[in-house]
mmCIF file of C-alpha atoms in Angstrom:
data_model
loop_
_atom_site.group_PDB
_atom_site.id
_atom_site.type_symbol
_atom_site.label_atom_id
_atom_site.label_comp_id
_atom_site.label_asym_id
_atom_site.label_seq_id
_atom_site.Cartn_x
_atom_site.Cartn_y
_atom_site.Cartn_z
ATOM 1 C CA MET A 1 -57.485 -88.714 -8.470
ATOM 2 C CA ALA A 2 -57.343 -92.248 -7.128
ATOM 3 C CA GLU A 3 -60.410 -94.410 -7.510
ATOM 4 C CA GLY A 4 -62.058 -96.307 -4.698
ATOM 5 C CA GLN A 5 -63.120 -93.510 -2.332
ATOM 6 C CA ALA A 6 -66.789 -94.376 -2.773
ATOM 7 C CA GLY A 7 -69.124 -92.370 -0.585
ATOM 8 C CA LYS A 8 -66.444 -90.036 0.817
ATOM 9 C CA ALA A 9 -67.708 -86.460 1.135
ATOM 10 C CA PHE A 10 -65.719 -84.033 -1.022
ATOM 11 C CA TYR A 11 -65.699 -80.490 0.380
ATOM 12 C CA PHE A 12 -64.479 -77.153 -0.945
ATOM 13 C CA GLU A 13 -61.086 -77.649 0.702
ATOM 14 C CA ASP A 14 -60.542 -80.830 -1.329
ATOM 15 C CA TYR A 15 -60.538 -79.000 -4.662
ATOM 16 C CA TYR A 16 -57.422 -77.373 -6.039
ATOM 17 C CA GLU A 17 -56.677 -75.458 -9.206
ATOM 18 C CA GLY A 18 -55.542 -77.791 -11.971
ATOM 19 C CA MET A 19 -57.299 -80.832 -10.458
ATOM 20 C CA VAL A 20 -58.599 -83.120 -13.224
ATOM 21 C CA THR A 21 -61.392 -85.624 -12.628
ATOM 22 C CA ASP A 22 -63.115 -88.120 -14.887
ATOM 23 C CA SER A 23 -66.706 -89.241 -14.471
ATOM 24 C CA ILE A 24 -68.234 -92.653 -14.898
ATOM 25 C CA SER A 25 -69.153 -93.388 -18.521
ATOM 26 C CA TYR A 26 -72.616 -93.186 -20.076
ATOM 27 C CA ASP A 27 -74.024 -95.159 -22.996
ATOM 28 C CA VAL A 28 -76.329 -93.101 -25.222
ATOM 29 C CA THR A 29 -79.094 -95.215 -26.718
ATOM 30 C CA LYS A 30 -81.322 -94.626 -29.710
ATOM 31 C CA GLU A 31 -84.402 -95.162 -27.578
ATOM 32 C CA GLU A 32 -83.353 -92.497 -25.081
ATOM 33 C CA ILE A 33 -82.460 -89.959 -27.794
ATOM 34 C CA ILE A 34 -85.931 -90.321 -29.320
ATOM 35 C CA GLU A 35 -87.807 -90.389 -26.000
ATOM 36 C CA TYR A 36 -85.987 -87.319 -24.670
ATOM 37 C CA ALA A 37 -86.360 -85.291 -27.858
ATOM 38 C CA LYS A 38 -90.066 -86.142 -28.251
ATOM 39 C CA LYS A 39 -90.701 -84.428 -24.934
ATOM 40 C CA TRP A 40 -88.187 -81.565 -24.953
ATOM 41 C CA ASP A 41 -86.987 -80.851 -28.518
ATOM 42 C CA PRO A 42 -89.138 -82.607 -31.113
ATOM 43 C CA GLN A 43 -87.145 -81.630 -34.208
ATOM 44 C CA PRO A 44 -87.553 -84.274 -36.934
ATOM 45 C CA PHE A 45 -83.816 -85.063 -37.042
ATOM 46 C CA HIS A 46 -83.857 -85.975 -33.327
ATOM 47 C CA ILE A 47 -86.880 -88.277 -33.419
ATOM 48 C CA ASP A 48 -87.151 -89.746 -36.950
ATOM 49 C CA GLU A 49 -84.414 -92.321 -37.549
ATOM 50 C CA GLU A 50 -84.861 -92.584 -41.335
ATOM 51 C CA LEU A 51 -84.800 -88.839 -41.777
ATOM 52 C CA ALA A 52 -81.743 -88.598 -39.494
ATOM 53 C CA ASN A 53 -79.914 -91.296 -41.468
ATOM 54 C CA ALA A 54 -80.537 -89.358 -44.687
ATOM 55 C CA SER A 55 -79.410 -86.028 -43.171
ATOM 56 C CA HIS A 56 -75.877 -84.630 -43.237
ATOM 57 C CA PHE A 57 -75.430 -86.038 -39.700
ATOM 58 C CA GLY A 58 -75.950 -89.556 -41.067
ATOM 59 C CA GLY A 59 -77.740 -90.761 -37.970
ATOM 60 C CA LEU A 60 -79.799 -89.883 -34.928
ATOM 61 C CA THR A 61 -78.173 -87.250 -32.713
ATOM 62 C CA ALA A 62 -79.029 -86.193 -29.177
ATOM 63 C CA CYS A 63 -80.586 -82.742 -28.765
ATOM 64 C CA SER A 64 -78.757 -80.027 -26.808
ATOM 65 C CA ALA A 65 -80.949 -80.387 -23.724
ATOM 66 C CA HIS A 66 -80.363 -84.157 -23.647
ATOM 67 C CA THR A 67 -76.607 -83.686 -23.981
ATOM 68 C CA PHE A 68 -76.617 -81.141 -21.148
ATOM 69 C CA ALA A 69 -78.747 -83.495 -19.022
ATOM 70 C CA ILE A 70 -76.228 -86.305 -19.554
ATOM 71 C CA PHE A 71 -73.476 -83.896 -18.509
ATOM 72 C CA CYS A 72 -75.397 -82.963 -15.333
ATOM 73 C CA ALA A 73 -75.984 -86.634 -14.543
ATOM 74 C CA ILE A 74 -72.456 -87.952 -14.997
ATOM 75 C CA SER A 75 -70.353 -84.941 -14.013
ATOM 76 C CA GLN A 76 -71.428 -85.445 -10.396
ATOM 77 C CA LYS A 77 -70.553 -89.154 -10.523
ATOM 78 C CA TRP A 78 -66.788 -89.320 -10.407
ATOM 79 C CA LYS A 79 -64.900 -92.528 -11.052
ATOM 80 C CA SER A 80 -63.382 -92.153 -7.581
ATOM 81 C CA GLY A 81 -66.855 -92.426 -6.034
ATOM 82 C CA VAL A 82 -66.578 -89.299 -3.859
ATOM 83 C CA VAL A 83 -69.716 -87.246 -3.206
ATOM 84 C CA GLN A 84 -69.264 -83.552 -4.014
ATOM 85 C CA GLN A 85 -70.890 -81.238 -1.462
ATOM 86 C CA VAL A 86 -72.592 -78.949 -3.983
ATOM 87 C CA LEU A 87 -74.939 -76.295 -2.596
ATOM 88 C CA ALA A 88 -76.000 -74.481 -5.758
ATOM 89 C CA SER A 89 -75.131 -73.890 -9.374
ATOM 90 C CA LEU A 90 -73.747 -70.426 -10.043
ATOM 91 C CA GLY A 91 -74.167 -70.742 -13.792
ATOM 92 C CA PHE A 92 -72.756 -72.172 -17.000
ATOM 93 C CA ASP A 93 -70.762 -70.378 -19.710
ATOM 94 C CA GLU A 94 -69.671 -71.128 -23.258
ATOM 95 C CA LEU A 95 -71.858 -74.232 -23.601
ATOM 96 C CA ARG A 96 -70.966 -75.715 -27.007
ATOM 97 C CA MET A 97 -72.017 -78.840 -28.866
ATOM 98 C CA LEU A 98 -68.693 -79.401 -30.666
ATOM 99 C CA ARG A 99 -69.602 -82.665 -32.409
ATOM 100 C CA PRO A 100 -72.841 -84.606 -32.784
ATOM 101 C CA VAL A 101 -73.685 -87.123 -30.049
ATOM 102 C CA TYR A 102 -74.867 -90.275 -31.815
ATOM 103 C CA ALA A 103 -76.908 -93.237 -30.673
ATOM 104 C CA GLY A 104 -74.379 -95.840 -29.558
ATOM 105 C CA ASP A 105 -71.823 -93.313 -28.287
ATOM 106 C CA THR A 106 -70.253 -93.742 -24.855
ATOM 107 C CA LEU A 107 -69.517 -90.456 -23.093
ATOM 108 C CA VAL A 108 -67.254 -89.477 -20.204
ATOM 109 C CA SER A 109 -67.141 -86.055 -18.538
ATOM 110 C CA ARG A 110 -63.722 -84.609 -17.692
ATOM 111 C CA SER A 111 -63.467 -81.538 -15.432
ATOM 112 C CA THR A 112 -60.454 -79.345 -14.783
ATOM 113 C CA VAL A 113 -60.680 -76.942 -11.850
ATOM 114 C CA GLU A 114 -59.714 -73.432 -12.951
ATOM 115 C CA VAL A 115 -60.684 -71.433 -9.849
ATOM 116 C CA ALA A 116 -61.166 -72.584 -6.249
ATOM 117 C CA ARG A 117 -61.674 -69.719 -3.807
ATOM 118 C CA LEU A 118 -63.689 -68.877 -0.717
ATOM 119 C CA SER A 119 -66.978 -67.069 -1.305
ATOM 120 C CA ARG A 120 -66.687 -63.321 -0.820
ATOM 121 C CA SER A 121 -70.299 -62.975 0.351
ATOM 122 C CA GLN A 122 -71.080 -66.216 2.170
ATOM 123 C CA PRO A 123 -69.106 -67.633 5.104
ATOM 124 C CA ARG A 124 -68.251 -71.353 5.065
ATOM 125 C CA ARG A 125 -68.812 -71.485 1.314
ATOM 126 C CA GLY A 126 -66.404 -71.922 -1.556
ATOM 127 C CA VAL A 127 -66.679 -71.201 -5.274
ATOM 128 C CA VAL A 128 -65.289 -73.772 -7.699
ATOM 129 C CA ARG A 129 -65.193 -72.997 -11.424
ATOM 130 C CA SER A 130 -64.229 -75.780 -13.809
ATOM 131 C CA HIS A 131 -63.766 -76.285 -17.518
ATOM 132 C CA CYS A 132 -65.763 -79.384 -18.372
ATOM 133 C CA GLU A 133 -65.714 -81.496 -21.503
ATOM 134 C CA MET A 134 -67.505 -84.648 -22.574
ATOM 135 C CA LEU A 135 -65.514 -87.065 -24.721
ATOM 136 C CA ASN A 136 -66.838 -89.950 -26.783
ATOM 137 C CA GLN A 137 -65.392 -93.433 -27.238
ATOM 138 C CA ASN A 138 -62.992 -92.057 -29.892
ATOM 139 C CA ASN A 139 -61.635 -89.495 -27.419
ATOM 140 C CA GLU A 140 -63.270 -86.688 -29.403
ATOM 141 C CA VAL A 141 -64.603 -83.719 -27.444
ATOM 142 C CA VAL A 142 -68.332 -83.530 -28.203
ATOM 143 C CA PHE A 143 -69.398 -80.957 -25.606
ATOM 144 C CA GLN A 144 -67.846 -78.276 -23.421
ATOM 145 C CA LEU A 145 -68.806 -75.637 -20.916
ATOM 146 C CA TYR A 146 -67.517 -73.735 -17.905
ATOM 147 C CA ALA A 147 -69.426 -74.514 -14.705
ATOM 148 C CA ALA A 148 -69.331 -72.655 -11.394
ATOM 149 C CA PHE A 149 -70.725 -74.115 -8.183
ATOM 150 C CA LEU A 150 -71.114 -72.992 -4.603
ATOM 151 C CA MET A 151 -69.533 -75.665 -2.404
ATOM 152 C CA GLN A 152 -69.801 -76.483 1.255
ATOM 153 C CA CYS A 153 -66.709 -76.084 3.444
ATOM 154 C CA ARG A 154 -65.762 -78.456 6.246
ATOM 155 C CA GLU A 155 -67.221 -76.844 9.361
ATOM 156 C CA GLN A 156 -64.101 -77.219 11.477
ATOM 157 C CA LEU A 157 -61.866 -75.435 9.021
ATOM 158 C CA VAL A 158 -63.846 -72.210 8.932
ATOM 159 C CA MET B 1 -95.289 -60.086 -33.079
ATOM 160 C CA ALA B 2 -98.907 -60.722 -33.980
ATOM 161 C CA GLU B 3 -100.424 -64.053 -32.993
ATOM 162 C CA GLY B 4 -102.277 -66.344 -35.337
ATOM 163 C CA GLN B 5 -99.611 -67.208 -37.916
ATOM 164 C CA ALA B 6 -99.723 -70.873 -36.936
ATOM 165 C CA GLY B 7 -97.561 -73.098 -39.107
ATOM 166 C CA LYS B 8 -95.957 -70.270 -41.102
ATOM 167 C CA ALA B 9 -92.262 -70.946 -41.768
ATOM 168 C CA PHE B 10 -90.034 -68.303 -40.182
ATOM 169 C CA TYR B 11 -86.729 -67.858 -42.054
ATOM 170 C CA PHE B 12 -83.550 -65.932 -41.320
ATOM 171 C CA GLU B 13 -84.853 -62.926 -43.261
ATOM 172 C CA ASP B 14 -87.832 -62.670 -40.897
ATOM 173 C CA TYR B 15 -85.653 -61.910 -37.856
ATOM 174 C CA TYR B 16 -84.501 -58.390 -37.075
ATOM 175 C CA GLU B 17 -82.415 -56.912 -34.306
ATOM 176 C CA GLY B 18 -84.598 -55.823 -31.397
ATOM 177 C CA MET B 19 -87.407 -58.260 -32.270
ATOM 178 C CA VAL B 20 -89.096 -59.552 -29.095
ATOM 179 C CA THR B 21 -91.078 -62.775 -29.038
ATOM 180 C CA ASP B 22 -92.941 -64.587 -26.286
ATOM 181 C CA SER B 23 -93.404 -68.338 -26.147
ATOM 182 C CA ILE B 24 -96.386 -70.348 -25.086
ATOM 183 C CA SER B 25 -96.536 -70.888 -21.326
ATOM 184 C CA TYR B 26 -95.532 -74.003 -19.424
ATOM 185 C CA ASP B 27 -96.861 -75.332 -16.130
ATOM 186 C CA VAL B 28 -94.178 -76.922 -13.957
ATOM 187 C CA THR B 29 -95.558 -79.776 -11.877
ATOM 188 C CA LYS B 30 -94.226 -81.442 -8.752
ATOM 189 C CA GLU B 31 -94.411 -84.834 -10.438
ATOM 190 C CA GLU B 32 -92.292 -83.685 -13.379
ATOM 191 C CA ILE B 33 -89.666 -82.021 -11.147
ATOM 192 C CA ILE B 34 -89.209 -85.264 -9.203
ATOM 193 C CA GLU B 35 -89.299 -87.551 -12.245
ATOM 194 C CA TYR B 36 -86.801 -85.436 -14.181
ATOM 195 C CA ALA B 37 -84.377 -85.026 -11.276
ATOM 196 C CA LYS B 38 -84.484 -88.723 -10.351
ATOM 197 C CA LYS B 39 -83.068 -89.513 -13.778
ATOM 198 C CA TRP B 40 -80.734 -86.566 -14.430
ATOM 199 C CA ASP B 41 -79.847 -84.795 -11.154
ATOM 200 C CA PRO B 42 -80.873 -86.844 -8.113
ATOM 201 C CA GLN B 43 -79.941 -84.302 -5.434
ATOM 202 C CA PRO B 44 -82.141 -84.789 -2.335
ATOM 203 C CA PHE B 45 -83.611 -81.252 -2.553
ATOM 204 C CA HIS B 46 -84.894 -81.956 -6.087
ATOM 205 C CA ILE B 47 -86.562 -85.287 -5.327
ATOM 206 C CA ASP B 48 -87.558 -85.324 -1.642
ATOM 207 C CA GLU B 49 -90.508 -83.012 -0.996
ATOM 208 C CA GLU B 50 -90.267 -82.981 2.805
ATOM 209 C CA LEU B 51 -86.565 -82.206 2.739
ATOM 210 C CA ALA B 52 -87.156 -79.493 0.115
ATOM 211 C CA ASN B 53 -89.918 -77.913 2.208
ATOM 212 C CA ALA B 54 -87.559 -77.758 5.181
ATOM 213 C CA SER B 55 -84.676 -76.281 3.119
ATOM 214 C CA HIS B 56 -83.965 -72.583 2.589
ATOM 215 C CA PHE B 57 -85.823 -72.882 -0.749
ATOM 216 C CA GLY B 58 -89.000 -73.805 1.125
ATOM 217 C CA GLY B 59 -90.203 -76.174 -1.572
ATOM 218 C CA LEU B 60 -89.292 -78.453 -4.451
ATOM 219 C CA THR B 61 -87.273 -76.706 -7.158
ATOM 220 C CA ALA B 62 -86.477 -77.839 -10.689
ATOM 221 C CA CYS B 63 -82.870 -78.841 -11.374
ATOM 222 C CA SER B 64 -80.770 -76.861 -13.877
ATOM 223 C CA ALA B 65 -81.067 -79.459 -16.627
ATOM 224 C CA HIS B 66 -84.861 -79.550 -16.252
ATOM 225 C CA THR B 67 -85.067 -75.758 -16.400
ATOM 226 C CA PHE B 68 -82.900 -75.717 -19.541
ATOM 227 C CA ALA B 69 -85.036 -78.487 -21.071
ATOM 228 C CA ILE B 70 -88.193 -76.433 -20.446
ATOM 229 C CA PHE B 71 -86.475 -73.485 -22.119
ATOM 230 C CA CYS B 72 -85.564 -75.628 -25.158
ATOM 231 C CA ALA B 73 -89.127 -76.942 -25.373
ATOM 232 C CA ILE B 74 -91.017 -73.665 -25.140
ATOM 233 C CA SER B 75 -88.569 -71.226 -26.755
ATOM 234 C CA GLN B 76 -89.279 -72.853 -30.115
ATOM 235 C CA LYS B 77 -93.058 -72.605 -29.606
ATOM 236 C CA TRP B 78 -93.924 -68.983 -30.112
ATOM 237 C CA LYS B 79 -97.329 -67.599 -29.259
ATOM 238 C CA SER B 80 -97.643 -66.525 -32.908
ATOM 239 C CA GLY B 81 -97.441 -70.167 -33.993
ATOM 240 C CA VAL B 82 -94.680 -69.650 -36.608
ATOM 241 C CA VAL B 83 -92.162 -72.461 -37.176
ATOM 242 C CA GLN B 84 -88.555 -71.274 -36.911
ATOM 243 C CA GLN B 85 -86.284 -72.807 -39.540
ATOM 244 C CA VAL B 86 -83.455 -73.738 -37.178
ATOM 245 C CA LEU B 87 -80.579 -75.759 -38.644
ATOM 246 C CA ALA B 88 -78.271 -76.068 -35.661
ATOM 247 C CA SER B 89 -77.431 -74.619 -32.280
ATOM 248 C CA LEU B 90 -74.232 -72.589 -32.235
ATOM 249 C CA GLY B 91 -74.054 -72.542 -28.460
ATOM 250 C CA PHE B 92 -75.332 -70.983 -25.273
ATOM 251 C CA ASP B 93 -73.644 -68.366 -23.079
ATOM 252 C CA GLU B 94 -74.181 -66.949 -19.603
ATOM 253 C CA LEU B 95 -76.771 -69.553 -18.574
ATOM 254 C CA ARG B 96 -77.994 -68.488 -15.135
ATOM 255 C CA MET B 97 -80.656 -69.787 -12.768
ATOM 256 C CA LEU B 98 -81.607 -66.409 -11.286
ATOM 257 C CA ARG B 99 -84.431 -67.607 -9.032
ATOM 258 C CA PRO B 100 -85.693 -71.034 -8.040
ATOM 259 C CA VAL B 101 -88.290 -72.660 -10.303
ATOM 260 C CA TYR B 102 -90.943 -74.116 -8.005
ATOM 261 C CA ALA B 103 -93.572 -76.772 -8.488
ATOM 262 C CA GLY B 104 -96.719 -74.904 -9.527
ATOM 263 C CA ASP B 105 -94.868 -72.149 -11.420
ATOM 264 C CA THR B 106 -95.964 -71.155 -14.910
ATOM 265 C CA LEU B 107 -93.086 -70.118 -17.176
ATOM 266 C CA VAL B 108 -92.883 -68.131 -20.402
ATOM 267 C CA SER B 109 -89.751 -67.666 -22.516
ATOM 268 C CA ARG B 110 -89.066 -64.180 -23.924
ATOM 269 C CA SER B 111 -86.383 -63.734 -26.585
ATOM 270 C CA THR B 112 -84.871 -60.495 -27.847
ATOM 271 C CA VAL B 113 -82.827 -60.701 -31.047
ATOM 272 C CA GLU B 114 -79.452 -59.016 -30.543
ATOM 273 C CA VAL B 115 -77.681 -60.041 -33.762
ATOM 274 C CA ALA B 116 -79.115 -61.183 -37.102
ATOM 275 C CA ARG B 117 -76.490 -61.522 -39.837
ATOM 276 C CA LEU B 118 -75.645 -63.769 -42.767
ATOM 277 C CA SER B 119 -73.206 -66.597 -42.064
ATOM 278 C CA ARG B 120 -69.641 -65.762 -43.096
ATOM 279 C CA SER B 121 -68.785 -69.380 -43.877
ATOM 280 C CA GLN B 122 -72.007 -70.934 -45.157
ATOM 281 C CA PRO B 123 -74.087 -69.640 -48.056
ATOM 282 C CA ARG B 124 -77.875 -69.425 -47.592
ATOM 283 C CA ARG B 125 -77.481 -69.492 -43.840
ATOM 284 C CA GLY B 126 -78.010 -66.829 -41.209
ATOM 285 C CA VAL B 127 -76.848 -66.475 -37.639
ATOM 286 C CA VAL B 128 -79.345 -65.222 -35.057
ATOM 287 C CA ARG B 129 -78.190 -64.502 -31.503
ATOM 288 C CA SER B 130 -80.802 -63.705 -28.882
ATOM 289 C CA HIS B 131 -80.969 -62.828 -25.218
ATOM 290 C CA CYS B 132 -83.528 -65.193 -23.719
ATOM 291 C CA GLU B 133 -85.244 -65.083 -20.365
ATOM 292 C CA MET B 134 -87.866 -67.225 -18.689
ATOM 293 C CA LEU B 135 -90.359 -65.412 -16.478
ATOM 294 C CA ASN B 136 -92.681 -66.905 -13.903
ATOM 295 C CA GLN B 137 -96.315 -66.033 -13.147
ATOM 296 C CA ASN B 138 -95.125 -63.093 -11.007
ATOM 297 C CA ASN B 139 -93.149 -61.669 -13.935
ATOM 298 C CA GLU B 140 -89.886 -62.509 -12.174
ATOM 299 C CA VAL B 141 -86.949 -63.578 -14.350
ATOM 300 C CA VAL B 142 -85.987 -67.075 -13.205
ATOM 301 C CA PHE B 143 -83.568 -68.035 -15.983
ATOM 302 C CA GLN B 144 -81.491 -66.365 -18.669
ATOM 303 C CA LEU B 145 -79.000 -67.201 -21.388
ATOM 304 C CA TYR B 146 -77.738 -66.015 -24.753
ATOM 305 C CA ALA B 147 -78.500 -68.435 -27.590
ATOM 306 C CA ALA B 148 -77.085 -68.480 -31.110
ATOM 307 C CA PHE B 149 -78.617 -70.512 -33.913
ATOM 308 C CA LEU B 150 -77.847 -71.189 -37.543
ATOM 309 C CA MET B 151 -81.000 -70.395 -39.523
ATOM 310 C CA GLN B 152 -82.166 -71.306 -42.986
ATOM 311 C CA CYS B 153 -82.595 -68.498 -45.544
ATOM 312 C CA ARG B 154 -85.395 -68.338 -48.054
ATOM 313 C CA GLU B 155 -83.891 -69.920 -51.211
ATOM 314 C CA GLN B 156 -85.074 -67.217 -53.586
ATOM 315 C CA LEU B 157 -83.507 -64.376 -51.658
ATOM 316 C CA VAL B 158 -79.967 -65.699 -51.794
#
């Protein structure tokens, strides 16, 4: 999708199966990994840098909740600048941490629409299901899931 | 499981299929919902109390990432006080927000072990897969997922 559509509302009718979108990028810092994990997942290897360096990971890694939070934050911020008209999350499947996310990594979320259909139960609503991945600066997939959202339709088309 | 085993290490061999455990409880505050969502999911209905009150939710609700973070935080803190010897997450399936999580709710995580088996690829490791739910103060299930973890075995038993 072309960049430079900042602020444009993106409705259900704008999605199509096979559509691929990239998010803005996100720099993961050591400070944020430690701060997040102290509150939400205080395992020693997420908050103690020396211990993490000596572990088989060889460095501090973001906890699962932090990685998912980064996904939630950037996957709604597309490079194109459009604003997705999301009404509700319908759930997430096959959430996998495929590689460690290290301090210093830069992540991008890439989504591929697999299903885009009208809601069977709710008028003027669409269901969009996408396969989403986060890639690091080496183009390695570090995270994946399938996400389904309820989307708003353009009023006049319904 | 009996309470009062605070600090006891809980290894793969201690899990069994059908085992049910409850976590400590967690109070969800308005301030935390807003603070979390501002950083990770700044949708208006997660951060603007007036708008949230006027929405069909009728109040501020925690975003998905916040709800998952609460699950990660409390699901490792069992009422019994044991310390699970988790080595790594193997992934999460069928993550669903079944009801809104409101400011003022008190959540508990309940896990039921569905599979407990030795790892096929890694010696001295076990795989434990559980169905996990979070319940609110009205005993309503607000969140569910299936979680699989790689667990440490007791050295002497392997």
